[in-house]
PDB file of C-alpha atoms in Angstrom:
ATOM      1  CA  MET A 937      -0.324  -0.262   0.036  1.00 53.00           C
ATOM      2  CA  ARG A 938       1.091   3.199  -0.736  1.00 52.00           C
ATOM      3  CA  THR A 939       0.693   7.422  -1.609  1.00 50.00           C
ATOM      4  CA  ARG A 940      -0.808   7.276  -5.178  1.00 45.00           C
ATOM      5  CA  VAL A 941       1.354   9.730  -7.906  1.00 43.00           C
ATOM      6  CA  LEU A 942      -0.234   7.797 -11.472  1.00 39.00           C
ATOM      7  CA  ALA A 943      -1.574   8.308 -14.680  1.00 38.00           C
ATOM      8  CA  LEU A 944      -3.875   6.846 -17.883  1.00 38.00           C
ATOM      9  CA  THR A 945      -7.257   7.857 -18.564  1.00 37.00           C
ATOM     10  CA  SER A 946     -10.343   5.870 -19.075  1.00 39.00           C
ATOM     11  CA  ALA A 947     -12.381   4.467 -21.913  1.00 39.00           C
ATOM     12  CA  ALA A 948     -15.839   3.107 -21.654  1.00 39.00           C
ATOM     13  CA  CYS A 949     -16.323  -0.085 -23.122  1.00 38.00           C
ATOM     14  CA  CYS A 950     -19.233  -0.143 -25.699  1.00 40.00           C
ATOM     15  CA  ALA A 951     -20.512  -2.429 -28.086  1.00 39.00           C
ATOM     16  CA  ALA A 952     -23.183  -2.498 -30.978  1.00 38.00           C
ATOM     17  CA  LEU A 953     -25.893  -5.388 -29.247  1.00 35.00           C
ATOM     18  CA  LEU A 954     -27.878  -5.066 -32.639  1.00 36.00           C
ATOM     19  CA  GLY A 955     -28.395  -8.530 -34.788  1.00 40.00           C
ATOM     20  CA  ALA A 956     -26.385 -10.433 -31.955  1.00 39.00           C
ATOM     21  CA  ALA A 957     -29.369 -12.760 -31.767  1.00 38.00           C
ATOM     22  CA  ALA A 958     -29.544 -13.558 -35.433  1.00 39.00           C
ATOM     23  CA  LEU A 959     -26.308 -14.002 -35.978  1.00 37.00           C
ATOM     24  CA  PRO A 960     -24.634 -18.035 -35.591  1.00 39.00           C
ATOM     25  CA  ALA A 961     -22.262 -18.503 -33.124  1.00 39.00           C
ATOM     26  CA  SER A 962     -19.492 -19.278 -35.131  1.00 38.00           C
ATOM     27  CA  ALA A 963     -20.026 -15.613 -37.196  1.00 38.00           C
ATOM     28  CA  THR A 964     -17.086 -14.248 -38.640  1.00 37.00           C
ATOM     29  CA  GLY A 965     -16.150 -10.897 -40.659  1.00 40.00           C
ATOM     30  CA  PRO A 966     -16.194  -7.427 -39.154  1.00 38.00           C
ATOM     31  CA  GLY A 967     -15.278  -7.594 -35.468  1.00 38.00           C
ATOM     32  CA  ALA A 968     -14.903 -11.647 -35.266  1.00 39.00           C
ATOM     33  CA  GLY A 969     -12.202 -12.563 -32.364  1.00 40.00           C
ATOM     34  CA  GLN A 970     -13.600  -9.291 -30.272  1.00 41.00           C
ATOM     35  CA  GLU A 971     -14.742  -9.680 -26.770  1.00 41.00           C
ATOM     36  CA  PRO A 972     -17.982 -12.429 -27.401  1.00 43.00           C
ATOM     37  CA  LEU A 973     -21.319  -9.881 -26.384  1.00 41.00           C
ATOM     38  CA  ALA A 974     -24.189 -12.705 -26.918  1.00 42.00           C
ATOM     39  CA  ALA A 975     -25.889 -13.265 -23.967  1.00 46.00           C
ATOM     40  CA  GLU A 976     -25.037 -16.931 -23.840  1.00 49.00           C
ATOM     41  CA  ALA A 977     -25.253 -18.424 -20.499  1.00 56.00           C
ATOM     42  CA  GLY A 978     -21.824 -19.644 -20.445  1.00 80.00           C
ATOM     43  CA  ALA A 979     -20.463 -16.598 -22.022  1.00 92.00           C
ATOM     44  CA  PRO A 980     -18.593 -14.522 -20.048  1.00 94.00           C
ATOM     45  CA  ALA A 981     -19.842 -11.091 -18.507  1.00 97.00           C
ATOM     46  CA  THR A 982     -18.774  -8.166 -20.685  1.00 98.00           C
ATOM     47  CA  ALA A 983     -17.243  -5.054 -19.335  1.00 98.00           C
ATOM     48  CA  ALA A 984     -19.887  -3.179 -20.694  1.00 98.00           C
ATOM     49  CA  GLU A 985     -22.543  -5.598 -18.737  1.00 98.00           C
ATOM     50  CA  LEU A 986     -20.777  -4.993 -15.482  1.00 98.00           C
ATOM     51  CA  LEU A 987     -20.491  -1.328 -16.252  1.00 98.00           C
ATOM     52  CA  ALA A 988     -24.363  -0.818 -16.933  1.00 98.00           C
ATOM     53  CA  GLU A 989     -24.916  -2.781 -13.508  1.00 98.00           C
ATOM     54  CA  VAL A 990     -22.974  -0.090 -11.570  1.00 98.00           C
ATOM     55  CA  ARG A 991     -24.542   3.142 -13.274  1.00 97.00           C
ATOM     56  CA  ALA A 992     -25.725   4.142 -10.295  1.00 97.00           C
ATOM     57  CA  CYS A 993     -24.779   4.285  -6.145  1.00 97.00           C
ATOM     58  CA  SER A 994     -26.550   3.449  -3.594  1.00 98.00           C
ATOM     59  CA  ARG A 995     -23.909   4.714  -1.189  1.00 98.00           C
ATOM     60  CA  ILE A 996     -23.145   1.909   1.951  1.00 98.00           C
ATOM     61  CA  SER A 997     -19.696   4.472   3.156  1.00 98.00           C
ATOM     62  CA  LYS A 998     -20.355   7.090   5.403  1.00 97.00           C
ATOM     63  CA  GLY A 999     -18.704   9.552   3.602  1.00 96.00           C
ATOM     64  CA  ALA A1000     -15.912   9.265   0.991  1.00 98.00           C
ATOM     65  CA  TYR A1001     -12.424   7.903   0.453  1.00 98.00           C
ATOM     66  CA  ARG A1002      -9.542   9.933  -0.962  1.00 97.00           C
ATOM     67  CA  THR A1003      -7.915   8.514  -4.123  1.00 96.00           C
ATOM     68  CA  ASP A1004      -4.020   9.426  -2.770  1.00 92.00           C
ATOM     69  CA  SER A1005      -2.898  10.774   0.103  1.00 87.00           C
ATOM     70  CA  GLY A1006      -2.209  14.328  -0.863  1.00 86.00           C
ATOM     71  CA  ALA A1007      -5.768  14.551  -2.455  1.00 88.00           C
ATOM     72  CA  SER A1008      -7.736  17.814  -1.713  1.00 88.00           C
ATOM     73  CA  ARG A1009     -11.102  16.098  -1.455  1.00 95.00           C
ATOM     74  CA  ALA A1010     -12.364  12.462  -0.396  1.00 97.00           C
ATOM     75  CA  THR A1011     -14.697  12.082  -3.953  1.00 97.00           C
ATOM     76  CA  VAL A1012     -14.709   8.304  -3.760  1.00 98.00           C
ATOM     77  CA  PRO A1013     -17.944   6.470  -2.348  1.00 98.00           C
ATOM     78  CA  VAL A1014     -18.323   2.589  -1.243  1.00 98.00           C
ATOM     79  CA  CYS A1015     -21.651   1.490  -2.521  1.00 98.00           C
ATOM     80  CA  GLY A1016     -23.635  -2.020  -2.973  1.00 97.00           C
ATOM     81  CA  THR A1017     -26.389  -3.705  -3.941  1.00 96.00           C
ATOM     82  CA  GLY A1018     -27.771  -6.853  -2.891  1.00 95.00           C
ATOM     83  CA  ASP A1019     -25.176  -9.075  -4.311  1.00 96.00           C
ATOM     84  CA  ALA A1020     -21.598  -6.607  -4.263  1.00 98.00           C
ATOM     85  CA  VAL A1021     -19.742  -4.062  -3.375  1.00 98.00           C
ATOM     86  CA  PHE A1022     -18.570  -1.820  -5.743  1.00 98.00           C
ATOM     87  CA  TRP A1023     -16.683   1.826  -5.718  1.00 98.00           C
ATOM     88  CA  LYS A1024     -15.036   4.004  -9.177  1.00 98.00           C
ATOM     89  CA  ALA A1025     -11.434   4.941  -8.636  1.00 98.00           C
ATOM     90  CA  ASP A1026      -7.864   4.857  -9.723  1.00 98.00           C
ATOM     91  CA  MET A1027      -5.145   2.193  -9.262  1.00 98.00           C
ATOM     92  CA  ASP A1028      -1.991   2.613  -7.178  1.00 97.00           C
ATOM     93  CA  ILE A1029       0.086  -0.834  -7.609  1.00 98.00           C
ATOM     94  CA  ASP A1030       0.629  -2.901  -4.012  1.00 97.00           C
ATOM     95  CA  CYS A1031       4.041  -4.433  -4.311  1.00 98.00           C
ATOM     96  CA  ASP A1032       3.979  -5.217  -0.956  1.00 98.00           C
ATOM     97  CA  GLY A1033       4.478  -9.551   0.399  1.00 98.00           C
ATOM     98  CA  ARG A1034       6.534 -11.777  -0.865  1.00 98.00           C
ATOM     99  CA  GLU A1035       9.865 -10.455  -2.386  1.00 97.00           C
ATOM    100  CA  THR A1036      10.543 -10.846  -5.671  1.00 97.00           C
ATOM    101  CA  LYS A1037      12.641  -8.998  -8.434  1.00 96.00           C
ATOM    102  CA  ALA A1038       9.305  -6.854  -9.339  1.00 97.00           C
ATOM    103  CA  CYS A1039       8.159  -6.619  -5.848  1.00 98.00           C
ATOM    104  CA  SER A1040      11.225  -5.218  -2.985  1.00 97.00           C
ATOM    105  CA  ARG A1041      12.968  -2.674  -1.587  1.00 96.00           C
ATOM    106  CA  LYS A1042      14.464  -1.740  -4.673  1.00 96.00           C
ATOM    107  CA  THR A1043      11.833  -1.369  -6.655  1.00 96.00           C
ATOM    108  CA  ASP A1044       9.436   0.228  -4.297  1.00 96.00           C
ATOM    109  CA  PRO A1045      10.568   2.937  -1.662  1.00 93.00           C
ATOM    110  CA  TYR A1046       6.849   2.289   0.164  1.00 93.00           C
ATOM    111  CA  PHE A1047       7.320  -1.957   0.090  1.00 97.00           C
ATOM    112  CA  LEU A1048       6.497  -4.075   3.263  1.00 97.00           C
ATOM    113  CA  PRO A1049       7.126  -8.000   3.288  1.00 97.00           C
ATOM    114  CA  GLU A1050       3.805  -9.054   4.921  1.00 97.00           C
ATOM    115  CA  THR A1051      -0.225  -9.134   3.130  1.00 98.00           C
ATOM    116  CA  ALA A1052      -3.139  -8.198   5.601  1.00 98.00           C
ATOM    117  CA  PHE A1053      -4.288 -11.699   4.210  1.00 98.00           C
ATOM    118  CA  PRO A1054      -1.714 -15.065   3.856  1.00 98.00           C
ATOM    119  CA  SER A1055      -1.735 -17.226   1.740  1.00 98.00           C
ATOM    120  CA  SER A1056      -2.847 -21.025   2.727  1.00 98.00           C
ATOM    121  CA  ARG A1057       0.744 -21.898   3.691  1.00 97.00           C
ATOM    122  CA  GLY A1058       0.879 -18.799   5.822  1.00 98.00           C
ATOM    123  CA  GLU A1059       2.963 -16.960   3.766  1.00 98.00           C
ATOM    124  CA  PRO A1060       2.892 -13.023   2.671  1.00 98.00           C
ATOM    125  CA  LEU A1061       1.019 -13.319  -0.583  1.00 98.00           C
ATOM    126  CA  ASP A1062       2.655 -12.435  -4.219  1.00 98.00           C
ATOM    127  CA  SER A1063       1.649  -9.345  -5.524  1.00 98.00           C
ATOM    128  CA  ALA A1064       3.395 -10.287  -8.473  1.00 98.00           C
ATOM    129  CA  VAL A1065       1.659 -13.376  -9.242  1.00 98.00           C
ATOM    130  CA  LEU A1066      -1.836 -13.336  -7.356  1.00 98.00           C
ATOM    131  CA  PRO A1067      -4.075 -10.561  -9.062  1.00 98.00           C
ATOM    132  CA  HIS A1068      -5.340  -8.383  -5.768  1.00 98.00           C
ATOM    133  CA  VAL A1069      -7.256  -5.745  -5.012  1.00 98.00           C
ATOM    134  CA  VAL A1070      -6.546  -3.703  -1.497  1.00 98.00           C
ATOM    135  CA  VAL A1071      -9.607  -2.344   0.642  1.00 98.00           C
ATOM    136  CA  PRO A1072      -8.879   0.041   2.984  1.00 98.00           C
ATOM    137  CA  GLY A1073      -9.053  -1.024   6.507  1.00 98.00           C
ATOM    138  CA  PRO A1074     -12.230  -0.497   8.612  1.00 98.00           C
ATOM    139  CA  SER A1075     -13.251   2.460   9.928  1.00 98.00           C
ATOM    140  CA  LYS A1076     -15.866   4.909  10.542  1.00 97.00           C
ATOM    141  CA  VAL A1077     -16.045   5.335   7.098  1.00 98.00           C
ATOM    142  CA  TRP A1078     -16.531   2.014   6.243  1.00 98.00           C
ATOM    143  CA  ASP A1079     -15.590  -1.636   7.655  1.00 98.00           C
ATOM    144  CA  TYR A1080     -15.354  -4.319   4.191  1.00 98.00           C
ATOM    145  CA  ARG A1081     -16.502  -7.250   6.927  1.00 98.00           C
ATOM    146  CA  ARG A1082     -19.813  -5.620   7.344  1.00 97.00           C
ATOM    147  CA  SER A1083     -21.058  -6.013   3.963  1.00 97.00           C
ATOM    148  CA  GLY A1084     -20.100  -9.556   3.172  1.00 97.00           C
ATOM    149  CA  LEU A1085     -15.904  -9.230   2.248  1.00 98.00           C
ATOM    150  CA  THR A1086     -13.048 -10.839   3.865  1.00 98.00           C
ATOM    151  CA  GLY A1087      -9.601 -11.786   2.453  1.00 98.00           C
ATOM    152  CA  GLY A1088     -10.338 -14.159  -0.621  1.00 98.00           C
ATOM    153  CA  SER A1089     -13.110 -12.795  -1.815  1.00 98.00           C
ATOM    154  CA  VAL A1090     -13.688 -12.661  -5.281  1.00 98.00           C
ATOM    155  CA  VAL A1091     -13.193  -9.153  -6.983  1.00 98.00           C
ATOM    156  CA  ALA A1092     -14.318  -8.274 -11.036  1.00 98.00           C
ATOM    157  CA  VAL A1093     -11.777  -5.240 -11.940  1.00 98.00           C
ATOM    158  CA  VAL A1094     -12.810  -3.541 -15.037  1.00 98.00           C
ATOM    159  CA  TYR A1095     -10.918  -1.280 -16.840  1.00 98.00           C
ATOM    160  CA  ARG A1096     -11.710   0.273 -20.473  1.00 97.00           C
ATOM    161  CA  ASP A1097     -12.762  -3.307 -22.267  1.00 97.00           C
ATOM    162  CA  ARG A1098     -11.608  -5.478 -19.821  1.00 98.00           C
ATOM    163  CA  VAL A1099     -12.515  -7.438 -17.067  1.00 98.00           C
ATOM    164  CA  ARG A1100     -10.060  -9.702 -14.920  1.00 98.00           C
ATOM    165  CA  TYR A1101     -10.583 -11.542 -11.688  1.00 98.00           C
ATOM    166  CA  GLY A1102      -8.703 -11.447  -8.295  1.00 98.00           C
ATOM    167  CA  VAL A1103      -9.238 -11.676  -4.508  1.00 98.00           C
ATOM    168  CA  ILE A1104      -9.363  -9.082  -1.618  1.00 99.00           C
ATOM    169  CA  GLY A1105      -5.132  -9.914  -0.631  1.00 98.00           C
ATOM    170  CA  ASP A1106      -4.278  -6.906   1.668  1.00 98.00           C
ATOM    171  CA  THR A1107      -5.344  -3.691   3.463  1.00 98.00           C
ATOM    172  CA  GLY A1108      -4.798  -0.083   3.034  1.00 97.00           C
ATOM    173  CA  PRO A1109      -4.486   3.350   5.000  1.00 96.00           C
ATOM    174  CA  THR A1110      -8.498   4.162   6.154  1.00 97.00           C
ATOM    175  CA  GLY A1111      -9.098   7.304   4.354  1.00 97.00           C
ATOM    176  CA  ILE A1112      -7.878   6.131   0.792  1.00 97.00           C
ATOM    177  CA  ILE A1113      -8.796   3.557  -1.911  1.00 98.00           C
ATOM    178  CA  GLY A1114      -8.163   2.589  -5.161  1.00 98.00           C
ATOM    179  CA  GLU A1115      -5.351   0.170  -5.023  1.00 98.00           C
ATOM    180  CA  ALA A1116      -4.116  -3.575  -6.395  1.00 98.00           C
ATOM    181  CA  SER A1117      -1.447  -5.874  -7.203  1.00 98.00           C
ATOM    182  CA  TYR A1118       1.281  -5.654  -9.616  1.00 98.00           C
ATOM    183  CA  ALA A1119      -0.188  -8.834 -10.773  1.00 98.00           C
ATOM    184  CA  MET A1120      -3.551  -7.179 -11.425  1.00 98.00           C
ATOM    185  CA  ALA A1121      -2.290  -4.246 -12.619  1.00 98.00           C
ATOM    186  CA  LYS A1122      -0.740  -6.008 -15.420  1.00 98.00           C
ATOM    187  CA  THR A1123      -3.384  -8.419 -16.311  1.00 98.00           C
ATOM    188  CA  LEU A1124      -5.492  -5.560 -17.382  1.00 98.00           C
ATOM    189  CA  GLY A1125      -2.554  -3.772 -19.312  1.00 98.00           C
ATOM    190  CA  ILE A1126      -1.669  -1.229 -16.690  1.00 98.00           C
ATOM    191  CA  ASP A1127       1.792  -0.675 -16.382  1.00 98.00           C
ATOM    192  CA  PRO A1128       2.984  -2.348 -12.870  1.00 98.00           C
ATOM    193  CA  ASP A1129       5.392  -0.295 -12.303  1.00 97.00           C
ATOM    194  CA  PRO A1130       5.417   0.186  -8.084  1.00 96.00           C
ATOM    195  CA  SER A1131       6.783   3.506  -8.256  1.00 94.00           C
ATOM    196  CA  THR A1132       5.245   5.183 -11.473  1.00 95.00           C
ATOM    197  CA  GLY A1133       2.937   2.909 -13.124  1.00 97.00           C
ATOM    198  CA  GLY A1134      -0.809   2.720 -12.214  1.00 98.00           C
ATOM    199  CA  ALA A1135      -4.113   4.228 -14.149  1.00 98.00           C
ATOM    200  CA  GLU A1136      -4.970   7.513 -12.417  1.00 96.00           C
ATOM    201  CA  SER A1137      -8.409   6.937 -13.195  1.00 97.00           C
ATOM    202  CA  GLY A1138     -11.707   4.673 -15.057  1.00 98.00           C
ATOM    203  CA  VAL A1139     -10.916   1.608 -12.265  1.00 98.00           C
ATOM    204  CA  THR A1140     -14.146   0.093 -11.367  1.00 98.00           C
ATOM    205  CA  TYR A1141     -13.690  -2.750  -8.819  1.00 99.00           C
ATOM    206  CA  ILE A1142     -16.615  -5.198  -7.571  1.00 98.00           C
ATOM    207  CA  ALA A1143     -16.331  -7.284  -5.426  1.00 98.00           C
ATOM    208  CA  PHE A1144     -19.192 -10.303  -4.318  1.00 98.00           C
ATOM    209  CA  LYS A1145     -20.736 -10.889  -1.169  1.00 98.00           C
ATOM    210  CA  ASP A1146     -20.165 -14.048   0.344  1.00 97.00           C
ATOM    211  CA  SER A1147     -17.657 -15.195  -2.592  1.00 98.00           C
ATOM    212  CA  ARG A1148     -14.277 -16.753  -0.498  1.00 98.00           C
ATOM    213  CA  VAL A1149     -12.291 -18.783  -2.482  1.00 98.00           C
ATOM    214  CA  SER A1150      -9.602 -20.770  -0.813  1.00 98.00           C
ATOM    215  CA  PRO A1151      -6.819 -21.424  -0.974  1.00 98.00           C
ATOM    216  CA  ILE A1152      -6.633 -17.468  -1.355  1.00 98.00           C
ATOM    217  CA  GLU A1153      -3.550 -18.143  -3.968  1.00 98.00           C
ATOM    218  CA  SER A1154      -5.835 -19.739  -6.422  1.00 98.00           C
ATOM    219  CA  ARG A1155      -6.173 -17.572  -9.485  1.00 98.00           C
ATOM    220  CA  ALA A1156      -7.769 -20.526 -11.261  1.00 98.00           C
ATOM    221  CA  ARG A1157     -10.400 -20.493  -8.201  1.00 98.00           C
ATOM    222  CA  ALA A1158     -10.548 -16.825  -8.483  1.00 98.00           C
ATOM    223  CA  ARG A1159     -11.052 -16.800 -12.093  1.00 98.00           C
ATOM    224  CA  SER A1160     -13.633 -19.678 -11.959  1.00 97.00           C
ATOM    225  CA  ARG A1161     -15.483 -17.977  -9.258  1.00 98.00           C
ATOM    226  CA  GLY A1162     -15.061 -14.302 -10.137  1.00 98.00           C
ATOM    227  CA  ALA A1163     -17.047 -15.390 -13.878  1.00 98.00           C
ATOM    228  CA  GLU A1164     -19.639 -17.125 -12.398  1.00 97.00           C
ATOM    229  CA  ARG A1165     -20.796 -14.357 -10.017  1.00 98.00           C
ATOM    230  CA  ALA A1166     -20.311 -11.982 -12.585  1.00 98.00           C
ATOM    231  CA  ARG A1167     -22.822 -13.835 -15.158  1.00 98.00           C
ATOM    232  CA  GLU A1168     -24.951 -13.747 -12.365  1.00 97.00           C
ATOM    233  CA  PHE A1169     -24.425  -9.885 -11.067  1.00 98.00           C
ATOM    234  CA  VAL A1170     -25.700  -9.128 -14.604  1.00 97.00           C
ATOM    235  CA  GLY A1171     -28.693 -11.304 -15.144  1.00 94.00           C
ATOM    236  CA  ARG A1172     -27.730 -14.217 -16.287  1.00 87.00           C
TER     237      ARG A1172
END
């Protein structure tokens, strides 16, 4: 966890759906090979579908969060639905945990050798390998534990037209929100450098209630459970 100085802008994913029902599953032509948009039972939820479900905010936090320690105002609320909690913020890079070539005191001036939630072996998580999200530490503003979340809860992260799944793996400052691991940033196409990388805005975090996977370090289980909960979230 760290203070934040980042860049990159967001763009919402949009795609035309007209005539999709008339096209066979194997249709080819312009757009072939792009992320599938048809609402098939087993098709993955798209960025556009997920963002449509979080357009409106029913605030559950008692106030808002800053995206950086130096930010003049707190502008990010935590919002809730019956099945999930979400927030829209920036992305700072969390490199804490297991020391590796990518994440260490040499690469990250704010490096800490532990994470709030350990692996199944009782070791710090590997932020360079495991896609995970950082939530603010419990406070009067919001306590993630009261929202059905814990270490290992599945999170969908949306950036531009990409959706990636991970887990809650660490906690950060009580007044700041918008942080994810080196691995999560990399899989989203965001610069994962802990000192200079990240995204200035345009990142949506959707944490699914009562969705904990075990072991926490299983990327496959996070992807599978995340895809399942995301389809349910968009009404599939």
